[in-house]
Amino acid sequence: MRLVVVAPHPVSYQASYLRALAAAPGIDLLVLSAPGSKSNSSAVDPGAAGADPVERSVALSFVPIEGLESTVTDPGEADATSASEIRELLRGTKAEVLLLLGWCSRLAAQLVRAARRLGMPVLLRAEVTDLSSHSIWTRLGDRRFLRRMAGVLSVGKASRRYCVASGVPSARLFDALFAIDNSLFAAEADRLRPQRNELRRAWQVPGDGFCILFAGKLQAKKRPLDLLDALEQARRTRNDLRLLVAGSGELEPDLRERAKERRLPVTFAGFLNQTEMPRAYAAADALVLPSDAGETWGLVVNEAMASGVPAVVSDRVGCREDLVEDGVTGFSFPLGDTRALAACLTSLAADPIRAAAMGEAARQLVLSRYSIDRAVAGSVAALEKLLGR
């Protein structure tokens, strides 16, 4: 079957998923990108009166992805901005199904409208959860948008619940859970294990210290300041706790100032790309992700767990119900409750052997159940159902 995929920005995890999907038997895959589009968790109703279906600054074009030979060879010839151009671009692909990765506001609405006029079924990967307080207008818009889909791929339990609550029939709802290239991180963890002490020294982490890792952009939705507050509390009983911050962002000056004022042992490693992150996981004893509900999943949790590192997450992080089993693969705590987070840190540091066992349990969980191969299998099952095969 020929499948055309639209992704606002084909980031690393999407590229891995698309390469695997393209390699599935019987799949001929084309990728379209809209680098100028504004990604939005809330959809725009394609049938809404007066809706401006696409921003004129957005160009939709074929893009090559490394290792994906089924993309077109000349990406420069396929730009489209207007409604008619988008419809003709889709028609020219001769695709049987349109797959949307995420919701792209007006652009998504125009794509759906164009596909429906062409009789092309649309499959949506719903990167959304029911963990945030959506306004009634957002819920109504999402409900209308989701019910226009021929099929919906949920990325986790919170995503599936939101889709069900939005009226997606069970017959049109499939699972394609968020996943990463587990083999890459697992192999790097094994390779780097003998270098653990050396890596820790490079980041000023003592060999006998308990290293907490924060990985991600230093922005409000990820609540890194909560982690500093919790670290200060936890160190009153566990002064072996250390924090390694892998990331950069607008809150970095505030974090540095607070860490200095409170004399907290925090190392700022700066931004680390995907090839560098395995070193941080090898140095860490646990990952902490204190984000609010804007964290629709949290792929750093997958990465850490594939590396054998347990995770502590807030109860508003999208992957919590799927990946974090309290006391087994990590811990969860109420969003913003720094005292509860401090208790999680203290519990882990008090028993490093148990923490390591939790890391191994986490690794086995993601390797066995949260793989790109399983996500692709769910996607292919949905595609076959849509086409009656």
mmCIF file of C-alpha atoms in Angstrom:
data_model
loop_
_atom_site.group_PDB
_atom_site.id
_atom_site.type_symbol
_atom_site.label_atom_id
_atom_site.label_comp_id
_atom_site.label_asym_id
_atom_site.label_seq_id
_atom_site.Cartn_x
_atom_site.Cartn_y
_atom_site.Cartn_z
ATOM 1 C CA MET A 1 0.000 0.000 0.000
ATOM 2 C CA ARG A 2 1.152 3.558 -0.656
ATOM 3 C CA LEU A 3 1.131 5.766 2.433
ATOM 4 C CA VAL A 4 1.813 9.503 2.611
ATOM 5 C CA VAL A 5 2.914 10.797 6.030
ATOM 6 C CA VAL A 6 2.772 14.413 7.183
ATOM 7 C CA ALA A 7 4.976 15.506 10.095
ATOM 8 C CA PRO A 8 5.542 19.173 11.054
ATOM 9 C CA HIS A 9 9.172 18.452 11.914
ATOM 10 C CA PRO A 10 10.458 14.865 11.440
ATOM 11 C CA VAL A 11 12.474 14.720 14.691
ATOM 12 C CA SER A 12 14.708 11.800 15.626
ATOM 13 C CA TYR A 13 12.088 9.523 17.188
ATOM 14 C CA GLN A 14 9.719 10.118 14.267
ATOM 15 C CA ALA A 15 12.486 9.370 11.770
ATOM 16 C CA SER A 16 13.215 6.044 13.502
ATOM 17 C CA TYR A 17 9.511 5.162 13.452
ATOM 18 C CA LEU A 18 9.144 6.139 9.793
ATOM 19 C CA ARG A 19 12.206 4.166 8.715
ATOM 20 C CA ALA A 20 10.800 1.076 10.405
ATOM 21 C CA LEU A 21 7.345 1.690 8.924
ATOM 22 C CA ALA A 22 8.840 2.063 5.444
ATOM 23 C CA ALA A 23 10.646 -1.256 5.906
ATOM 24 C CA ALA A 24 7.412 -3.099 6.739
ATOM 25 C CA PRO A 25 6.341 -5.557 3.995
ATOM 26 C CA GLY A 26 3.999 -4.024 1.447
ATOM 27 C CA ILE A 27 4.489 -0.406 2.574
ATOM 28 C CA ASP A 28 5.496 2.280 0.070
ATOM 29 C CA LEU A 29 5.974 5.443 2.092
ATOM 30 C CA LEU A 30 6.295 9.131 1.206
ATOM 31 C CA VAL A 31 7.019 11.823 3.796
ATOM 32 C CA LEU A 32 5.746 15.405 3.673
ATOM 33 C CA SER A 33 6.931 18.098 6.053
ATOM 34 C CA ALA A 34 5.697 21.569 6.965
ATOM 35 C CA PRO A 35 8.655 23.241 8.705
ATOM 36 C CA GLY A 36 6.862 26.560 8.951
ATOM 37 C CA SER A 37 3.726 25.220 10.633
ATOM 38 C CA LYS A 38 2.752 25.831 14.221
ATOM 39 C CA SER A 39 2.222 22.587 16.066
ATOM 40 C CA ASN A 40 -0.784 22.601 18.363
ATOM 41 C CA SER A 41 -2.347 20.001 20.630
ATOM 42 C CA SER A 42 -5.767 21.383 19.784
ATOM 43 C CA ALA A 43 -7.225 20.741 16.369
ATOM 44 C CA VAL A 44 -9.164 23.135 14.193
ATOM 45 C CA ASP A 45 -12.498 21.862 12.944
ATOM 46 C CA PRO A 46 -12.153 21.448 9.151
ATOM 47 C CA GLY A 47 -15.829 22.182 8.733
ATOM 48 C CA ALA A 48 -15.987 25.235 10.969
ATOM 49 C CA ALA A 49 -17.494 28.285 9.306
ATOM 50 C CA GLY A 50 -14.946 30.954 8.506
ATOM 51 C CA ALA A 51 -11.964 28.766 9.388
ATOM 52 C CA ASP A 52 -8.807 29.849 7.601
ATOM 53 C CA PRO A 53 -7.588 26.382 6.598
ATOM 54 C CA VAL A 54 -3.892 27.067 6.145
ATOM 55 C CA GLU A 55 -1.457 29.851 6.953
ATOM 56 C CA ARG A 56 0.024 31.268 3.784
ATOM 57 C CA SER A 57 3.535 31.151 5.319
ATOM 58 C CA VAL A 58 3.389 27.365 5.521
ATOM 59 C CA ALA A 59 4.978 25.314 2.765
ATOM 60 C CA LEU A 60 4.188 21.625 2.538
ATOM 61 C CA SER A 61 6.904 19.699 0.742
ATOM 62 C CA PHE A 62 8.483 16.284 0.306
ATOM 63 C CA VAL A 63 11.472 15.815 2.585
ATOM 64 C CA PRO A 64 14.183 13.152 2.541
ATOM 65 C CA ILE A 65 14.929 11.269 5.760
ATOM 66 C CA GLU A 66 18.266 9.553 6.092
ATOM 67 C CA GLY A 67 17.886 5.825 5.528
ATOM 68 C CA LEU A 68 14.411 6.171 4.035
ATOM 69 C CA GLU A 69 14.822 5.483 0.335
ATOM 70 C CA SER A 70 11.121 5.567 -0.435
ATOM 71 C CA THR A 71 10.982 9.361 -0.185
ATOM 72 C CA VAL A 72 11.036 11.308 -3.439
ATOM 73 C CA THR A 73 14.428 12.069 -4.904
ATOM 74 C CA ASP A 74 13.799 15.742 -5.689
ATOM 75 C CA PRO A 75 12.261 17.425 -2.623
ATOM 76 C CA GLY A 76 12.607 20.893 -4.096
ATOM 77 C CA GLU A 77 9.869 20.415 -6.683
ATOM 78 C CA ALA A 78 6.916 19.706 -4.439
ATOM 79 C CA ASP A 79 6.163 22.818 -2.350
ATOM 80 C CA ALA A 80 2.528 23.669 -1.763
ATOM 81 C CA THR A 81 0.813 26.424 0.192
ATOM 82 C CA SER A 82 -2.758 26.941 -1.050
ATOM 83 C CA ALA A 83 -5.714 24.627 -0.497
ATOM 84 C CA SER A 84 -5.853 23.628 -4.154
ATOM 85 C CA GLU A 85 -2.100 23.039 -4.290
ATOM 86 C CA ILE A 86 -2.242 20.809 -1.218
ATOM 87 C CA ARG A 87 -5.113 18.828 -2.711
ATOM 88 C CA GLU A 88 -3.247 18.380 -5.992
ATOM 89 C CA LEU A 89 -0.059 17.440 -4.143
ATOM 90 C CA LEU A 90 -1.924 14.712 -2.265
ATOM 91 C CA ARG A 91 -3.573 13.551 -5.485
ATOM 92 C CA GLY A 92 -0.175 13.345 -7.168
ATOM 93 C CA THR A 93 1.204 11.010 -4.500
ATOM 94 C CA LYS A 94 -1.346 8.342 -5.547
ATOM 95 C CA ALA A 95 -1.409 7.393 -1.862
ATOM 96 C CA GLU A 96 -4.134 5.176 -0.429
ATOM 97 C CA VAL A 97 -3.926 6.592 3.120
ATOM 98 C CA LEU A 98 -2.799 9.868 4.738
ATOM 99 C CA LEU A 99 -1.062 9.518 8.124
ATOM 100 C CA LEU A 100 -0.822 12.633 10.318
ATOM 101 C CA LEU A 101 1.826 12.651 13.057
ATOM 102 C CA GLY A 102 0.375 15.030 15.602
ATOM 103 C CA TRP A 103 -1.995 17.901 15.097
ATOM 104 C CA CYS A 104 -0.823 20.930 13.130
ATOM 105 C CA SER A 105 -3.665 23.381 13.637
ATOM 106 C CA ARG A 106 -4.943 24.897 10.382
ATOM 107 C CA LEU A 107 -2.625 22.818 8.247
ATOM 108 C CA ALA A 108 -4.035 19.590 9.677
ATOM 109 C CA ALA A 109 -7.538 20.831 8.983
ATOM 110 C CA GLN A 110 -6.686 21.590 5.353
ATOM 111 C CA LEU A 111 -4.993 18.234 4.874
ATOM 112 C CA VAL A 112 -8.013 16.412 6.245
ATOM 113 C CA ARG A 113 -10.354 18.398 4.030
ATOM 114 C CA ALA A 114 -8.222 17.709 0.945
ATOM 115 C CA ALA A 115 -7.936 14.001 1.721
ATOM 116 C CA ARG A 116 -11.678 13.657 2.287
ATOM 117 C CA ARG A 117 -12.418 15.320 -1.055
ATOM 118 C CA LEU A 118 -10.067 12.837 -2.699
ATOM 119 C CA GLY A 119 -11.668 9.884 -0.911
ATOM 120 C CA MET A 120 -8.388 9.231 0.920
ATOM 121 C CA PRO A 121 -8.803 7.866 4.484
ATOM 122 C CA VAL A 122 -6.890 9.720 7.206
ATOM 123 C CA LEU A 123 -5.086 7.995 10.079
ATOM 124 C CA LEU A 124 -4.061 10.271 12.968
ATOM 125 C CA ARG A 125 -1.386 9.579 15.559
ATOM 126 C CA ALA A 126 -2.959 11.276 18.586
ATOM 127 C CA GLU A 127 -0.155 12.824 20.623
ATOM 128 C CA VAL A 128 -2.521 14.138 23.281
ATOM 129 C CA THR A 129 -3.595 13.134 26.812
ATOM 130 C CA ASP A 130 -6.481 13.682 29.200
ATOM 131 C CA LEU A 131 -4.118 14.860 31.958
ATOM 132 C CA SER A 132 -4.528 18.603 31.405
ATOM 133 C CA SER A 133 -7.562 20.818 31.871
ATOM 134 C CA HIS A 134 -8.796 21.388 28.329
ATOM 135 C CA SER A 135 -11.346 24.166 27.821
ATOM 136 C CA ILE A 136 -14.802 23.227 26.611
ATOM 137 C CA TRP A 137 -14.021 24.828 23.230
ATOM 138 C CA THR A 138 -10.834 22.814 22.884
ATOM 139 C CA ARG A 139 -12.666 19.607 23.758
ATOM 140 C CA LEU A 140 -15.439 20.349 21.265
ATOM 141 C CA GLY A 141 -12.940 21.148 18.510
ATOM 142 C CA ASP A 142 -10.907 18.035 19.263
ATOM 143 C CA ARG A 143 -14.032 15.895 19.321
ATOM 144 C CA ARG A 144 -15.111 17.116 15.882
ATOM 145 C CA PHE A 145 -11.622 16.655 14.465
ATOM 146 C CA LEU A 146 -11.074 13.171 15.897
ATOM 147 C CA ARG A 147 -14.448 11.910 14.724
ATOM 148 C CA ARG A 148 -13.504 12.824 11.159
ATOM 149 C CA MET A 149 -10.594 10.396 11.243
ATOM 150 C CA ALA A 150 -10.921 7.016 9.553
ATOM 151 C CA GLY A 151 -8.601 5.714 12.264
ATOM 152 C CA VAL A 152 -6.706 6.992 15.307
ATOM 153 C CA LEU A 153 -3.448 5.698 16.778
ATOM 154 C CA SER A 154 -3.195 6.231 20.532
ATOM 155 C CA VAL A 155 0.324 6.651 21.929
ATOM 156 C CA GLY A 156 -0.426 5.509 25.486
ATOM 157 C CA LYS A 157 -3.127 4.991 28.102
ATOM 158 C CA ALA A 158 -3.831 8.696 28.688
ATOM 159 C CA SER A 159 -3.975 9.249 24.929
ATOM 160 C CA ARG A 160 -6.414 6.367 24.465
ATOM 161 C CA ARG A 161 -8.690 7.678 27.238
ATOM 162 C CA TYR A 162 -8.829 11.115 25.644
ATOM 163 C CA CYS A 163 -9.727 9.615 22.275
ATOM 164 C CA VAL A 164 -12.476 7.460 23.789
ATOM 165 C CA ALA A 165 -13.854 10.455 25.706
ATOM 166 C CA SER A 166 -13.814 12.407 22.431
ATOM 167 C CA GLY A 167 -16.092 9.855 20.798
ATOM 168 C CA VAL A 168 -13.646 7.788 18.748
ATOM 169 C CA PRO A 169 -15.290 4.354 18.295
ATOM 170 C CA SER A 170 -13.250 1.391 19.526
ATOM 171 C CA ALA A 171 -13.278 -0.090 16.016
ATOM 172 C CA ARG A 172 -11.332 2.943 14.777
ATOM 173 C CA LEU A 173 -8.893 3.195 17.695
ATOM 174 C CA PHE A 174 -5.529 1.416 17.569
ATOM 175 C CA ASP A 175 -2.360 1.446 19.668
ATOM 176 C CA ALA A 176 1.006 2.635 18.359
ATOM 177 C CA LEU A 177 2.764 3.406 21.618
ATOM 178 C CA PHE A 178 5.544 5.972 21.878
ATOM 179 C CA ALA A 179 8.908 4.272 21.490
ATOM 180 C CA ILE A 180 12.550 4.959 20.704
ATOM 181 C CA ASP A 181 15.425 2.983 19.230
ATOM 182 C CA ASN A 182 15.837 0.807 22.332
ATOM 183 C CA SER A 183 18.726 -1.163 20.861
ATOM 184 C CA LEU A 184 20.831 1.980 20.472
ATOM 185 C CA PHE A 185 20.511 3.051 24.104
ATOM 186 C CA ALA A 186 20.763 -0.483 25.509
ATOM 187 C CA ALA A 187 23.935 -1.177 23.523
ATOM 188 C CA GLU A 188 25.490 2.143 24.523
ATOM 189 C CA ALA A 189 24.673 1.471 28.177
ATOM 190 C CA ASP A 190 26.518 -1.846 27.990
ATOM 191 C CA ARG A 191 29.463 -0.261 26.193
ATOM 192 C CA LEU A 192 29.789 2.662 28.597
ATOM 193 C CA ARG A 193 29.292 0.745 31.844
ATOM 194 C CA PRO A 194 33.062 0.185 32.387
ATOM 195 C CA GLN A 195 33.584 3.957 31.952
ATOM 196 C CA ARG A 196 30.968 4.937 34.536
ATOM 197 C CA ASN A 197 33.352 6.302 37.184
ATOM 198 C CA GLU A 198 35.321 8.237 34.586
ATOM 199 C CA LEU A 199 32.146 9.795 33.203
ATOM 200 C CA ARG A 200 30.987 10.746 36.682
ATOM 201 C CA ARG A 201 34.300 12.403 37.504
ATOM 202 C CA ALA A 202 34.061 14.475 34.332
ATOM 203 C CA TRP A 203 30.764 15.872 35.656
ATOM 204 C CA GLN A 204 31.974 16.281 39.267
ATOM 205 C CA VAL A 205 29.921 13.360 40.563
ATOM 206 C CA PRO A 206 31.733 11.324 43.250
ATOM 207 C CA GLY A 207 31.961 7.601 42.709
ATOM 208 C CA ASP A 208 29.939 6.944 45.876
ATOM 209 C CA GLY A 209 27.404 9.712 45.216
ATOM 210 C CA PHE A 210 23.843 9.069 44.062
ATOM 211 C CA CYS A 211 23.401 10.893 40.757
ATOM 212 C CA ILE A 212 19.997 12.268 39.781
ATOM 213 C CA LEU A 213 19.656 13.229 36.109
ATOM 214 C CA PHE A 214 17.399 15.888 34.624
ATOM 215 C CA ALA A 215 17.316 15.692 30.819
ATOM 216 C CA GLY A 216 15.410 18.180 28.726
ATOM 217 C CA LYS A 217 14.851 21.801 27.879
ATOM 218 C CA LEU A 218 15.034 24.121 30.880
ATOM 219 C CA GLN A 219 11.559 25.580 30.502
ATOM 220 C CA ALA A 220 8.534 26.191 32.695
ATOM 221 C CA LYS A 221 6.487 23.137 31.660
ATOM 222 C CA LYS A 222 9.277 20.787 32.753
ATOM 223 C CA ARG A 223 9.441 22.436 36.227
ATOM 224 C CA PRO A 224 13.180 22.013 36.873
ATOM 225 C CA LEU A 225 12.992 24.456 39.797
ATOM 226 C CA ASP A 226 10.800 21.911 41.610
ATOM 227 C CA LEU A 227 13.656 19.448 41.338
ATOM 228 C CA LEU A 228 16.110 21.887 42.928
ATOM 229 C CA ASP A 229 13.704 22.472 45.826
ATOM 230 C CA ALA A 230 13.266 18.720 46.296
ATOM 231 C CA LEU A 231 17.008 18.136 46.112
ATOM 232 C CA GLU A 232 17.588 20.676 48.867
ATOM 233 C CA GLN A 233 15.031 18.926 51.088
ATOM 234 C CA ALA A 234 16.327 15.424 50.350
ATOM 235 C CA ARG A 235 19.928 16.370 51.102
ATOM 236 C CA ARG A 236 18.997 17.092 54.711
ATOM 237 C CA THR A 237 19.038 13.323 55.214
ATOM 238 C CA ARG A 238 20.966 12.135 52.137
ATOM 239 C CA ASN A 239 23.935 14.406 51.498
ATOM 240 C CA ASP A 240 25.281 11.968 48.898
ATOM 241 C CA LEU A 241 22.660 13.153 46.376
ATOM 242 C CA ARG A 242 23.981 14.982 43.312
ATOM 243 C CA LEU A 243 22.169 16.478 40.319
ATOM 244 C CA LEU A 244 23.312 16.369 36.698
ATOM 245 C CA VAL A 245 21.399 18.680 34.348
ATOM 246 C CA ALA A 246 21.555 17.810 30.642
ATOM 247 C CA GLY A 247 19.832 20.609 28.798
ATOM 248 C CA SER A 248 19.617 24.331 28.251
ATOM 249 C CA GLY A 249 16.861 26.910 28.087
ATOM 250 C CA GLU A 250 15.398 30.114 29.435
ATOM 251 C CA LEU A 251 15.377 28.928 33.067
ATOM 252 C CA GLU A 252 19.087 28.110 33.150
ATOM 253 C CA PRO A 253 20.145 31.442 34.759
ATOM 254 C CA ASP A 254 17.522 31.004 37.514
ATOM 255 C CA LEU A 255 18.610 27.419 38.123
ATOM 256 C CA ARG A 256 22.268 28.340 38.320
ATOM 257 C CA GLU A 257 21.549 31.206 40.702
ATOM 258 C CA ARG A 258 19.372 29.080 42.987
ATOM 259 C CA ALA A 259 21.857 26.212 43.036
ATOM 260 C CA LYS A 260 24.625 28.654 43.949
ATOM 261 C CA GLU A 261 22.581 30.419 46.636
ATOM 262 C CA ARG A 262 21.626 27.137 48.293
ATOM 263 C CA ARG A 263 25.019 25.504 47.764
ATOM 264 C CA LEU A 264 23.548 22.541 45.962
ATOM 265 C CA PRO A 265 25.841 20.090 44.124
ATOM 266 C CA VAL A 266 24.521 20.596 40.598
ATOM 267 C CA THR A 267 26.480 20.086 37.381
ATOM 268 C CA PHE A 268 25.160 21.807 34.264
ATOM 269 C CA ALA A 269 26.277 19.728 31.285
ATOM 270 C CA GLY A 270 24.487 21.892 28.714
ATOM 271 C CA PHE A 271 22.598 20.512 25.738
ATOM 272 C CA LEU A 272 23.549 16.938 24.837
ATOM 273 C CA ASN A 273 22.435 15.494 21.514
ATOM 274 C CA GLN A 274 21.166 11.946 21.050
ATOM 275 C CA THR A 275 24.657 10.568 20.487
ATOM 276 C CA GLU A 276 25.893 12.199 23.713
ATOM 277 C CA MET A 277 22.954 11.380 25.992
ATOM 278 C CA PRO A 278 24.000 7.736 26.616
ATOM 279 C CA ARG A 279 26.999 9.091 28.571
ATOM 280 C CA ALA A 280 24.648 10.955 30.895
ATOM 281 C CA TYR A 281 22.483 7.866 31.410
ATOM 282 C CA ALA A 282 25.611 5.809 32.124
ATOM 283 C CA ALA A 283 26.613 8.290 34.837
ATOM 284 C CA ALA A 284 23.147 8.520 36.403
ATOM 285 C CA ASP A 285 21.448 6.433 39.078
ATOM 286 C CA ALA A 286 17.938 7.765 38.375
ATOM 287 C CA LEU A 287 16.133 10.130 36.004
ATOM 288 C CA VAL A 288 13.677 12.756 37.241
ATOM 289 C CA LEU A 289 11.022 14.366 35.021
ATOM 290 C CA PRO A 290 8.847 16.728 37.129
ATOM 291 C CA SER A 291 6.910 18.156 34.139
ATOM 292 C CA ASP A 292 3.320 19.327 34.012
ATOM 293 C CA ALA A 293 0.656 17.986 31.630
ATOM 294 C CA GLY A 294 2.332 19.705 28.697
ATOM 295 C CA GLU A 295 4.617 16.656 28.672
ATOM 296 C CA THR A 296 2.360 14.468 26.547
ATOM 297 C CA TRP A 297 4.759 11.534 26.910
ATOM 298 C CA GLY A 298 8.407 12.089 27.907
ATOM 299 C CA LEU A 299 10.666 10.069 25.612
ATOM 300 C CA VAL A 300 13.653 10.701 27.892
ATOM 301 C CA VAL A 301 11.983 8.176 30.206
ATOM 302 C CA ASN A 302 12.124 5.559 27.437
ATOM 303 C CA GLU A 303 15.776 6.426 26.829
ATOM 304 C CA ALA A 304 16.697 6.207 30.501
ATOM 305 C CA MET A 305 14.866 2.923 30.986
ATOM 306 C CA ALA A 306 16.437 1.358 27.888
ATOM 307 C CA SER A 307 19.742 2.357 29.500
ATOM 308 C CA GLY A 308 18.823 0.595 32.759
ATOM 309 C CA VAL A 309 17.977 3.754 34.729
ATOM 310 C CA PRO A 310 14.758 4.018 36.820
ATOM 311 C CA ALA A 311 12.587 7.125 36.498
ATOM 312 C CA VAL A 312 10.779 9.453 38.881
ATOM 313 C CA VAL A 313 8.011 11.448 37.176
ATOM 314 C CA SER A 314 5.124 13.689 38.157
ATOM 315 C CA ASP A 315 1.609 12.317 37.915
ATOM 316 C CA ARG A 316 0.934 14.621 34.958
ATOM 317 C CA VAL A 317 3.648 13.227 32.686
ATOM 318 C CA GLY A 318 2.004 11.345 29.824
ATOM 319 C CA CYS A 319 4.052 8.142 30.087
ATOM 320 C CA ARG A 320 3.550 7.651 33.827
ATOM 321 C CA GLU A 321 0.776 5.065 33.661
ATOM 322 C CA ASP A 322 2.522 3.134 30.910
ATOM 323 C CA LEU A 323 6.138 3.095 32.071
ATOM 324 C CA VAL A 324 6.397 3.993 35.761
ATOM 325 C CA GLU A 325 5.193 1.390 38.234
ATOM 326 C CA ASP A 326 5.804 2.653 41.758
ATOM 327 C CA GLY A 327 8.551 0.718 43.470
ATOM 328 C CA VAL A 328 9.145 -1.465 40.402
ATOM 329 C CA THR A 329 10.435 0.718 37.550
ATOM 330 C CA GLY A 330 10.518 4.029 39.413
ATOM 331 C CA PHE A 331 8.250 6.355 41.371
ATOM 332 C CA SER A 332 5.630 9.009 40.690
ATOM 333 C CA PHE A 333 4.586 11.995 42.787
ATOM 334 C CA PRO A 334 1.852 14.661 42.665
ATOM 335 C CA LEU A 335 2.739 17.542 40.362
ATOM 336 C CA GLY A 336 4.438 20.361 42.261
ATOM 337 C CA ASP A 337 4.706 18.414 45.534
ATOM 338 C CA THR A 338 8.409 18.888 46.215
ATOM 339 C CA ARG A 339 8.170 17.140 49.570
ATOM 340 C CA ALA A 340 6.863 13.980 47.885
ATOM 341 C CA LEU A 341 9.556 14.248 45.211
ATOM 342 C CA ALA A 342 12.206 14.609 47.920
ATOM 343 C CA ALA A 343 10.882 11.436 49.555
ATOM 344 C CA CYS A 344 11.271 9.580 46.241
ATOM 345 C CA LEU A 345 14.874 10.767 45.925
ATOM 346 C CA THR A 346 15.648 9.800 49.508
ATOM 347 C CA SER A 347 14.141 6.339 49.055
ATOM 348 C CA LEU A 348 16.227 5.664 45.953
ATOM 349 C CA ALA A 349 19.477 6.951 47.454
ATOM 350 C CA ALA A 350 18.950 4.947 50.653
ATOM 351 C CA ASP A 351 19.054 1.651 48.751
ATOM 352 C CA PRO A 352 21.244 1.824 45.613
ATOM 353 C CA ILE A 353 20.970 -1.936 45.083
ATOM 354 C CA ARG A 354 17.190 -1.691 44.925
ATOM 355 C CA ALA A 355 17.470 1.336 42.631
ATOM 356 C CA ALA A 356 19.670 -0.661 40.255
ATOM 357 C CA ALA A 357 17.159 -3.533 40.297
ATOM 358 C CA MET A 358 14.391 -1.077 39.433
ATOM 359 C CA GLY A 359 16.517 0.151 36.540
ATOM 360 C CA GLU A 360 16.857 -3.383 35.218
ATOM 361 C CA ALA A 361 13.093 -3.940 35.542
ATOM 362 C CA ALA A 362 12.533 -0.700 33.635
ATOM 363 C CA ARG A 363 14.906 -1.842 30.918
ATOM 364 C CA GLN A 364 13.092 -5.146 30.492
ATOM 365 C CA LEU A 365 9.746 -3.341 30.319
ATOM 366 C CA VAL A 366 10.657 -1.015 27.455
ATOM 367 C CA LEU A 367 12.617 -3.659 25.564
ATOM 368 C CA SER A 368 9.707 -6.095 25.665
ATOM 369 C CA ARG A 369 6.677 -3.821 25.256
ATOM 370 C CA TYR A 370 7.638 -0.338 24.071
ATOM 371 C CA SER A 371 9.596 -0.890 20.886
ATOM 372 C CA ILE A 372 9.397 0.765 17.486
ATOM 373 C CA ASP A 373 8.626 -2.653 15.994
ATOM 374 C CA ARG A 374 5.477 -2.893 18.132
ATOM 375 C CA ALA A 375 4.485 0.675 17.215
ATOM 376 C CA VAL A 376 4.877 -0.197 13.540
ATOM 377 C CA ALA A 377 2.875 -3.407 13.971
ATOM 378 C CA GLY A 378 0.021 -1.398 15.496
ATOM 379 C CA SER A 379 0.210 1.113 12.661
ATOM 380 C CA VAL A 380 0.172 -1.569 9.964
ATOM 381 C CA ALA A 381 -2.801 -3.278 11.623
ATOM 382 C CA ALA A 382 -4.669 0.032 11.525
ATOM 383 C CA LEU A 383 -3.776 0.624 7.877
ATOM 384 C CA GLU A 384 -4.942 -2.845 6.869
ATOM 385 C CA LYS A 385 -8.213 -2.369 8.740
ATOM 386 C CA LEU A 386 -8.789 0.984 7.036
ATOM 387 C CA LEU A 387 -8.253 -0.558 3.602
ATOM 388 C CA GLY A 388 -10.206 -3.722 4.359
ATOM 389 C CA ARG A 389 -7.258 -6.044 3.948
#
